[in-house]
Amino acid sequence: MKNKGIYIIALLFGLLTSYFLYEFLAKVEKDTTKIEMETVVVAAQDVPTHTLLTREMVKLQKVPVGSAHPHALRQPEEAVGKITIIPLIAGEQLLQEKVAGKDNLGSGLAFKIPEGKRALSIQTSAIRGVAGFLKPGDRVDVLCVMETGETSESMVILQDIEILAAGANLDPHRESEEQDTKSENNQTLTLAVTVEEAQALFLADVRGDIRLILRGPAEEQTVEAKAFQMKDLFD
């Protein structure tokens, strides 16, 4: 009988312990559910610098209120289509300062290149005329003179080409440093061209003599211009 009483007491203590443990865990769970959460955009994977963000590269993640960075993006649409300015680590919050839209990119030349174009630089030692007056943002036509057989031909090979940089100057509102310190014959111009235009320009630069024709700011029309030969001067 004595042993039976001990078993009953032990059973009661066990039941009481289980009850209090259950109450404690229920209270902890209840307190946990009281934590307010908010949603931020984080990197779903490691992303290198200068990468165009896609939907697969970002995801939404809930974090406790107060732990989100003040500049954190809140919706995937705020990140998709933008370009990373610095590398991103998987799981880190995406901040406004870490990405840039196409209209608000960095100051480097790579960020100034229009979509679908490439940047090609040419030495203007062979370019005279308006070379000393050209600045970033201006648009030009490219004229080339080549020896073809026993005669020379002058032809317009490219039209309405944007100048991205004059020397090291990318700012259309600032005079080129090279223009201030060097003669115009030593200036370098960087043009925005397609791959096909780059091929034509490179060939013309190597094989011919190039001139740039400055276009007016409102001039958008291109024209059909046939090659002009030496004999045409006397017709």
PDB file of C-alpha atoms in Angstrom:
ATOM      1  CA  MET A   1       0.000   0.000   0.000  1.00  0.00           C
ATOM      2  CA  LYS A   2       2.848   2.319   0.828  1.00  0.00           C
ATOM      3  CA  ASN A   3       4.409   1.819  -2.624  1.00  0.00           C
ATOM      4  CA  LYS A   4       1.034   2.381  -4.254  1.00  0.00           C
ATOM      5  CA  GLY A   5       0.696   5.730  -2.478  1.00  0.00           C
ATOM      6  CA  ILE A   6       4.135   6.768  -3.715  1.00  0.00           C
ATOM      7  CA  TYR A   7       3.151   5.903  -7.279  1.00  0.00           C
ATOM      8  CA  ILE A   8      -0.026   7.959  -6.976  1.00  0.00           C
ATOM      9  CA  ILE A   9       1.891  10.968  -5.632  1.00  0.00           C
ATOM     10  CA  ALA A  10       4.485  10.655  -8.421  1.00  0.00           C
ATOM     11  CA  LEU A  11       1.700  10.468 -10.995  1.00  0.00           C
ATOM     12  CA  LEU A  12       0.086  13.602  -9.585  1.00  0.00           C
ATOM     13  CA  PHE A  13       3.406  15.458  -9.678  1.00  0.00           C
ATOM     14  CA  GLY A  14       3.893  14.311 -13.274  1.00  0.00           C
ATOM     15  CA  LEU A  15       0.471  15.554 -14.274  1.00  0.00           C
ATOM     16  CA  LEU A  16       1.053  18.890 -12.561  1.00  0.00           C
ATOM     17  CA  THR A  17       4.446  19.245 -14.238  1.00  0.00           C
ATOM     18  CA  SER A  18       2.931  18.503 -17.652  1.00  0.00           C
ATOM     19  CA  TYR A  19       0.161  21.015 -17.031  1.00  0.00           C
ATOM     20  CA  PHE A  20       2.499  23.821 -16.000  1.00  0.00           C
ATOM     21  CA  LEU A  21       4.832  23.025 -18.932  1.00  0.00           C
ATOM     22  CA  TYR A  22       1.882  23.179 -21.318  1.00  0.00           C
ATOM     23  CA  GLU A  23       0.768  26.509 -19.870  1.00  0.00           C
ATOM     24  CA  PHE A  24       4.300  27.892 -20.147  1.00  0.00           C
ATOM     25  CA  LEU A  25       4.705  26.850 -23.788  1.00  0.00           C
ATOM     26  CA  ALA A  26       1.261  28.187 -24.656  1.00  0.00           C
ATOM     27  CA  LYS A  27       2.190  31.533 -23.102  1.00  0.00           C
ATOM     28  CA  VAL A  28       5.482  31.648 -25.018  1.00  0.00           C
ATOM     29  CA  GLU A  29       3.678  30.872 -28.281  1.00  0.00           C
ATOM     30  CA  LYS A  30       1.074  33.520 -27.520  1.00  0.00           C
ATOM     31  CA  ASP A  31       3.759  36.110 -26.808  1.00  0.00           C
ATOM     32  CA  THR A  32       5.552  35.175 -30.023  1.00  0.00           C
ATOM     33  CA  THR A  33       2.447  35.686 -32.126  1.00  0.00           C
ATOM     34  CA  LYS A  34       2.198  39.210 -30.755  1.00  0.00           C
ATOM     35  CA  ILE A  35       5.410  40.261 -32.587  1.00  0.00           C
ATOM     36  CA  GLU A  36       4.440  42.513 -35.475  1.00  0.00           C
ATOM     37  CA  MET A  37       6.104  41.745 -38.784  1.00  0.00           C
ATOM     38  CA  GLU A  38       6.705  43.762 -41.936  1.00  0.00           C
ATOM     39  CA  THR A  39       7.777  42.774 -45.438  1.00  0.00           C
ATOM     40  CA  VAL A  40      10.966  43.818 -47.215  1.00  0.00           C
ATOM     41  CA  VAL A  41      12.670  42.842 -50.452  1.00  0.00           C
ATOM     42  CA  VAL A  42      15.844  40.770 -50.092  1.00  0.00           C
ATOM     43  CA  ALA A  43      18.292  39.207 -52.525  1.00  0.00           C
ATOM     44  CA  ALA A  44      17.307  35.633 -53.356  1.00  0.00           C
ATOM     45  CA  GLN A  45      20.887  34.878 -54.421  1.00  0.00           C
ATOM     46  CA  ASP A  46      24.311  36.468 -54.652  1.00  0.00           C
ATOM     47  CA  VAL A  47      24.213  39.162 -57.337  1.00  0.00           C
ATOM     48  CA  PRO A  48      27.335  40.807 -58.833  1.00  0.00           C
ATOM     49  CA  THR A  49      27.747  44.518 -59.465  1.00  0.00           C
ATOM     50  CA  HIS A  50      26.233  46.018 -62.646  1.00  0.00           C
ATOM     51  CA  THR A  51      23.636  43.250 -62.957  1.00  0.00           C
ATOM     52  CA  LEU A  52      20.121  43.818 -64.281  1.00  0.00           C
ATOM     53  CA  LEU A  53      17.800  42.471 -61.591  1.00  0.00           C
ATOM     54  CA  THR A  54      15.110  39.955 -62.562  1.00  0.00           C
ATOM     55  CA  ARG A  55      12.182  38.680 -60.499  1.00  0.00           C
ATOM     56  CA  GLU A  56      14.051  35.445 -59.744  1.00  0.00           C
ATOM     57  CA  MET A  57      16.900  37.373 -58.115  1.00  0.00           C
ATOM     58  CA  VAL A  58      14.735  38.952 -55.395  1.00  0.00           C
ATOM     59  CA  LYS A  59      12.101  37.774 -52.942  1.00  0.00           C
ATOM     60  CA  LEU A  60       9.896  39.050 -50.143  1.00  0.00           C
ATOM     61  CA  GLN A  61      10.811  38.316 -46.544  1.00  0.00           C
ATOM     62  CA  LYS A  62       9.063  39.109 -43.269  1.00  0.00           C
ATOM     63  CA  VAL A  63      11.122  40.744 -40.537  1.00  0.00           C
ATOM     64  CA  PRO A  64      10.145  42.089 -37.107  1.00  0.00           C
ATOM     65  CA  VAL A  65       8.935  45.666 -37.157  1.00  0.00           C
ATOM     66  CA  GLY A  66      11.869  47.942 -36.470  1.00  0.00           C
ATOM     67  CA  SER A  67      14.496  45.645 -37.956  1.00  0.00           C
ATOM     68  CA  ALA A  68      13.866  46.759 -41.545  1.00  0.00           C
ATOM     69  CA  HIS A  69      16.276  49.374 -42.867  1.00  0.00           C
ATOM     70  CA  PRO A  70      14.569  52.761 -43.434  1.00  0.00           C
ATOM     71  CA  HIS A  71      15.630  52.674 -47.103  1.00  0.00           C
ATOM     72  CA  ALA A  72      14.649  49.047 -47.716  1.00  0.00           C
ATOM     73  CA  LEU A  73      12.545  48.309 -50.786  1.00  0.00           C
ATOM     74  CA  ARG A  74       9.085  46.950 -49.994  1.00  0.00           C
ATOM     75  CA  GLN A  75       7.874  45.518 -53.305  1.00  0.00           C
ATOM     76  CA  PRO A  76       9.720  43.380 -55.902  1.00  0.00           C
ATOM     77  CA  GLU A  77       8.608  45.812 -58.624  1.00  0.00           C
ATOM     78  CA  GLU A  78      10.831  48.446 -57.028  1.00  0.00           C
ATOM     79  CA  ALA A  79      13.894  46.285 -57.731  1.00  0.00           C
ATOM     80  CA  VAL A  80      13.116  44.367 -60.927  1.00  0.00           C
ATOM     81  CA  GLY A  81      14.579  46.058 -63.993  1.00  0.00           C
ATOM     82  CA  LYS A  82      17.117  48.059 -62.010  1.00  0.00           C
ATOM     83  CA  ILE A  83      20.881  47.598 -61.977  1.00  0.00           C
ATOM     84  CA  THR A  84      22.981  46.758 -58.942  1.00  0.00           C
ATOM     85  CA  ILE A  85      25.515  49.395 -57.954  1.00  0.00           C
ATOM     86  CA  ILE A  86      27.320  47.110 -55.488  1.00  0.00           C
ATOM     87  CA  PRO A  87      27.393  43.309 -55.063  1.00  0.00           C
ATOM     88  CA  LEU A  88      24.434  41.797 -53.197  1.00  0.00           C
ATOM     89  CA  ILE A  89      24.622  38.849 -50.803  1.00  0.00           C
ATOM     90  CA  ALA A  90      21.762  36.355 -50.653  1.00  0.00           C
ATOM     91  CA  GLY A  91      19.332  37.305 -47.890  1.00  0.00           C
ATOM     92  CA  GLU A  92      20.390  40.925 -47.482  1.00  0.00           C
ATOM     93  CA  GLN A  93      17.824  43.683 -47.678  1.00  0.00           C
ATOM     94  CA  LEU A  94      17.747  45.660 -50.911  1.00  0.00           C
ATOM     95  CA  LEU A  95      18.216  49.353 -50.238  1.00  0.00           C
ATOM     96  CA  GLN A  96      17.467  52.249 -52.546  1.00  0.00           C
ATOM     97  CA  GLU A  97      21.166  53.120 -52.584  1.00  0.00           C
ATOM     98  CA  LYS A  98      22.192  49.645 -53.805  1.00  0.00           C
ATOM     99  CA  VAL A  99      20.282  49.738 -57.097  1.00  0.00           C
ATOM    100  CA  ALA A 100      19.724  52.323 -59.792  1.00  0.00           C
ATOM    101  CA  GLY A 101      17.200  52.792 -62.553  1.00  0.00           C
ATOM    102  CA  LYS A 102      18.253  53.316 -66.147  1.00  0.00           C
ATOM    103  CA  ASP A 103      17.489  57.034 -65.827  1.00  0.00           C
ATOM    104  CA  ASN A 104      19.432  57.400 -62.589  1.00  0.00           C
ATOM    105  CA  LEU A 105      22.588  55.392 -63.067  1.00  0.00           C
ATOM    106  CA  GLY A 106      26.104  56.004 -61.883  1.00  0.00           C
ATOM    107  CA  SER A 107      28.557  58.460 -63.325  1.00  0.00           C
ATOM    108  CA  GLY A 108      30.768  55.967 -65.173  1.00  0.00           C
ATOM    109  CA  LEU A 109      30.771  55.645 -68.944  1.00  0.00           C
ATOM    110  CA  ALA A 110      29.231  52.154 -68.821  1.00  0.00           C
ATOM    111  CA  PHE A 111      26.092  53.611 -67.234  1.00  0.00           C
ATOM    112  CA  LYS A 112      25.735  56.212 -69.998  1.00  0.00           C
ATOM    113  CA  ILE A 113      25.503  53.733 -72.871  1.00  0.00           C
ATOM    114  CA  PRO A 114      21.939  53.484 -74.256  1.00  0.00           C
ATOM    115  CA  GLU A 115      20.344  50.052 -74.370  1.00  0.00           C
ATOM    116  CA  GLY A 116      21.356  48.132 -77.483  1.00  0.00           C
ATOM    117  CA  LYS A 117      24.383  50.348 -78.104  1.00  0.00           C
ATOM    118  CA  ARG A 118      28.130  50.140 -77.508  1.00  0.00           C
ATOM    119  CA  ALA A 119      30.698  52.839 -76.776  1.00  0.00           C
ATOM    120  CA  LEU A 120      33.466  53.293 -79.341  1.00  0.00           C
ATOM    121  CA  SER A 121      36.208  55.895 -78.951  1.00  0.00           C
ATOM    122  CA  ILE A 122      38.032  57.507 -81.841  1.00  0.00           C
ATOM    123  CA  GLN A 123      41.044  59.770 -81.805  1.00  0.00           C
ATOM    124  CA  THR A 124      40.194  63.120 -83.315  1.00  0.00           C
ATOM    125  CA  SER A 125      43.719  63.781 -84.540  1.00  0.00           C
ATOM    126  CA  ALA A 126      42.296  62.950 -87.958  1.00  0.00           C
ATOM    127  CA  ILE A 127      39.094  64.897 -87.377  1.00  0.00           C
ATOM    128  CA  ARG A 128      38.917  68.599 -88.018  1.00  0.00           C
ATOM    129  CA  GLY A 129      36.060  71.025 -88.520  1.00  0.00           C
ATOM    130  CA  VAL A 130      33.774  71.127 -85.467  1.00  0.00           C
ATOM    131  CA  ALA A 131      35.800  68.683 -83.341  1.00  0.00           C
ATOM    132  CA  GLY A 132      36.833  71.344 -80.842  1.00  0.00           C
ATOM    133  CA  PHE A 133      33.218  72.347 -80.227  1.00  0.00           C
ATOM    134  CA  LEU A 134      31.703  68.911 -79.673  1.00  0.00           C
ATOM    135  CA  LYS A 135      30.502  67.918 -76.212  1.00  0.00           C
ATOM    136  CA  PRO A 136      28.648  64.969 -74.615  1.00  0.00           C
ATOM    137  CA  GLY A 137      25.034  64.824 -75.726  1.00  0.00           C
ATOM    138  CA  ASP A 138      25.685  66.313 -79.163  1.00  0.00           C
ATOM    139  CA  ARG A 139      24.659  64.247 -82.173  1.00  0.00           C
ATOM    140  CA  VAL A 140      26.697  63.967 -85.336  1.00  0.00           C
ATOM    141  CA  ASP A 141      26.839  62.393 -88.771  1.00  0.00           C
ATOM    142  CA  VAL A 142      30.040  60.595 -89.724  1.00  0.00           C
ATOM    143  CA  LEU A 143      31.591  61.422 -93.083  1.00  0.00           C
ATOM    144  CA  CYS A 144      34.405  59.315 -94.515  1.00  0.00           C
ATOM    145  CA  VAL A 145      36.743  59.839 -97.470  1.00  0.00           C
ATOM    146  CA  MET A 146      38.282  56.676 -98.922  1.00  0.00           C
ATOM    147  CA  GLU A 147      40.493  55.805-101.835  1.00  0.00           C
ATOM    148  CA  THR A 148      38.556  53.474-104.138  1.00  0.00           C
ATOM    149  CA  GLY A 149      40.635  52.303-107.038  1.00  0.00           C
ATOM    150  CA  GLU A 150      41.970  55.319-108.930  1.00  0.00           C
ATOM    151  CA  THR A 151      39.638  57.847-107.356  1.00  0.00           C
ATOM    152  CA  SER A 152      38.477  59.088-103.975  1.00  0.00           C
ATOM    153  CA  GLU A 153      34.956  58.890-102.607  1.00  0.00           C
ATOM    154  CA  SER A 154      33.288  60.880 -99.870  1.00  0.00           C
ATOM    155  CA  MET A 155      30.354  59.161 -98.183  1.00  0.00           C
ATOM    156  CA  VAL A 156      28.148  59.523 -95.130  1.00  0.00           C
ATOM    157  CA  ILE A 157      28.510  56.221 -93.286  1.00  0.00           C
ATOM    158  CA  LEU A 158      26.565  56.990 -90.089  1.00  0.00           C
ATOM    159  CA  GLN A 159      23.864  59.477 -89.137  1.00  0.00           C
ATOM    160  CA  ASP A 160      22.421  60.811 -85.891  1.00  0.00           C
ATOM    161  CA  ILE A 161      25.119  59.341 -83.634  1.00  0.00           C
ATOM    162  CA  GLU A 162      25.253  60.457 -79.997  1.00  0.00           C
ATOM    163  CA  ILE A 163      28.509  61.606 -78.419  1.00  0.00           C
ATOM    164  CA  LEU A 164      28.862  59.986 -74.988  1.00  0.00           C
ATOM    165  CA  ALA A 165      32.127  61.602 -73.955  1.00  0.00           C
ATOM    166  CA  ALA A 166      34.585  64.232 -75.107  1.00  0.00           C
ATOM    167  CA  GLY A 167      37.927  63.175 -73.716  1.00  0.00           C
ATOM    168  CA  ALA A 168      37.258  62.182 -70.105  1.00  0.00           C
ATOM    169  CA  ASN A 169      34.267  64.502 -69.853  1.00  0.00           C
ATOM    170  CA  LEU A 170      30.864  62.798 -69.553  1.00  0.00           C
ATOM    171  CA  ASP A 171      28.983  65.915 -68.462  1.00  0.00           C
ATOM    172  CA  PRO A 172      27.300  67.892 -71.271  1.00  0.00           C
ATOM    173  CA  HIS A 173      27.264  70.981 -69.039  1.00  0.00           C
ATOM    174  CA  ARG A 174      31.001  71.007 -68.393  1.00  0.00           C
ATOM    175  CA  GLU A 175      33.749  71.886 -70.826  1.00  0.00           C
ATOM    176  CA  SER A 176      36.059  69.014 -71.695  1.00  0.00           C
ATOM    177  CA  GLU A 177      39.255  68.980 -69.643  1.00  0.00           C
ATOM    178  CA  GLU A 178      41.155  67.873 -72.717  1.00  0.00           C
ATOM    179  CA  GLN A 179      39.834  70.849 -74.614  1.00  0.00           C
ATOM    180  CA  ASP A 180      41.249  73.141 -71.941  1.00  0.00           C
ATOM    181  CA  THR A 181      44.681  71.512 -71.744  1.00  0.00           C
ATOM    182  CA  LYS A 182      45.274  70.101 -75.223  1.00  0.00           C
ATOM    183  CA  SER A 183      44.659  71.125 -78.773  1.00  0.00           C
ATOM    184  CA  GLU A 184      41.523  69.832 -80.471  1.00  0.00           C
ATOM    185  CA  ASN A 185      43.699  67.613 -82.703  1.00  0.00           C
ATOM    186  CA  ASN A 186      44.464  65.382 -79.707  1.00  0.00           C
ATOM    187  CA  GLN A 187      40.920  65.048 -78.395  1.00  0.00           C
ATOM    188  CA  THR A 188      39.181  61.679 -78.066  1.00  0.00           C
ATOM    189  CA  LEU A 189      35.476  61.327 -78.745  1.00  0.00           C
ATOM    190  CA  THR A 190      33.374  58.373 -77.610  1.00  0.00           C
ATOM    191  CA  LEU A 191      30.290  57.579 -79.678  1.00  0.00           C
ATOM    192  CA  ALA A 192      27.213  55.438 -78.959  1.00  0.00           C
ATOM    193  CA  VAL A 193      26.859  52.958 -81.802  1.00  0.00           C
ATOM    194  CA  THR A 194      25.327  49.588 -82.561  1.00  0.00           C
ATOM    195  CA  VAL A 195      27.616  46.634 -83.217  1.00  0.00           C
ATOM    196  CA  GLU A 196      27.144  47.026 -86.982  1.00  0.00           C
ATOM    197  CA  GLU A 197      27.820  50.770 -86.789  1.00  0.00           C
ATOM    198  CA  ALA A 198      30.952  50.072 -84.753  1.00  0.00           C
ATOM    199  CA  GLN A 199      32.247  47.794 -87.514  1.00  0.00           C
ATOM    200  CA  ALA A 200      31.654  50.446 -90.172  1.00  0.00           C
ATOM    201  CA  LEU A 201      33.190  53.205 -88.064  1.00  0.00           C
ATOM    202  CA  PHE A 202      36.260  51.155 -87.191  1.00  0.00           C
ATOM    203  CA  LEU A 203      36.892  50.270 -90.838  1.00  0.00           C
ATOM    204  CA  ALA A 204      36.444  53.884 -91.899  1.00  0.00           C
ATOM    205  CA  ASP A 205      38.792  55.059 -89.147  1.00  0.00           C
ATOM    206  CA  VAL A 206      41.494  52.589 -90.212  1.00  0.00           C
ATOM    207  CA  ARG A 207      41.142  52.823 -93.987  1.00  0.00           C
ATOM    208  CA  GLY A 208      39.797  56.302 -94.546  1.00  0.00           C
ATOM    209  CA  ASP A 209      39.735  59.892 -93.355  1.00  0.00           C
ATOM    210  CA  ILE A 210      36.884  60.768 -90.975  1.00  0.00           C
ATOM    211  CA  ARG A 211      34.986  64.004 -90.423  1.00  0.00           C
ATOM    212  CA  LEU A 212      32.127  64.621 -88.016  1.00  0.00           C
ATOM    213  CA  ILE A 213      29.162  66.767 -89.017  1.00  0.00           C
ATOM    214  CA  LEU A 214      27.392  68.381 -86.068  1.00  0.00           C
ATOM    215  CA  ARG A 215      23.588  68.152 -86.126  1.00  0.00           C
ATOM    216  CA  GLY A 216      21.206  70.718 -84.693  1.00  0.00           C
ATOM    217  CA  PRO A 217      19.488  69.762 -81.417  1.00  0.00           C
ATOM    218  CA  ALA A 218      16.073  69.485 -83.099  1.00  0.00           C
ATOM    219  CA  GLU A 219      17.318  67.672 -86.204  1.00  0.00           C
ATOM    220  CA  GLU A 220      16.124  64.053 -86.190  1.00  0.00           C
ATOM    221  CA  GLN A 221      15.757  63.333 -89.889  1.00  0.00           C
ATOM    222  CA  THR A 222      18.192  61.130 -91.771  1.00  0.00           C
ATOM    223  CA  VAL A 223      18.781  61.530 -95.502  1.00  0.00           C
ATOM    224  CA  GLU A 224      19.764  59.330 -98.410  1.00  0.00           C
ATOM    225  CA  ALA A 225      23.162  60.592 -99.542  1.00  0.00           C
ATOM    226  CA  LYS A 226      25.015  58.909-102.386  1.00  0.00           C
ATOM    227  CA  ALA A 227      28.794  58.690-102.449  1.00  0.00           C
ATOM    228  CA  PHE A 228      30.504  61.744-103.909  1.00  0.00           C
ATOM    229  CA  GLN A 229      33.478  61.124-106.216  1.00  0.00           C
ATOM    230  CA  MET A 230      36.275  63.372-107.404  1.00  0.00           C
ATOM    231  CA  LYS A 231      34.775  63.624-110.890  1.00  0.00           C
ATOM    232  CA  ASP A 232      31.546  64.974-109.380  1.00  0.00           C
ATOM    233  CA  LEU A 233      33.414  68.162-108.461  1.00  0.00           C
ATOM    234  CA  PHE A 234      33.710  69.012-112.133  1.00  0.00           C
ATOM    235  CA  ASP A 235      30.229  67.993-113.285  1.00  0.00           C
TER     236      ASP A 235
END
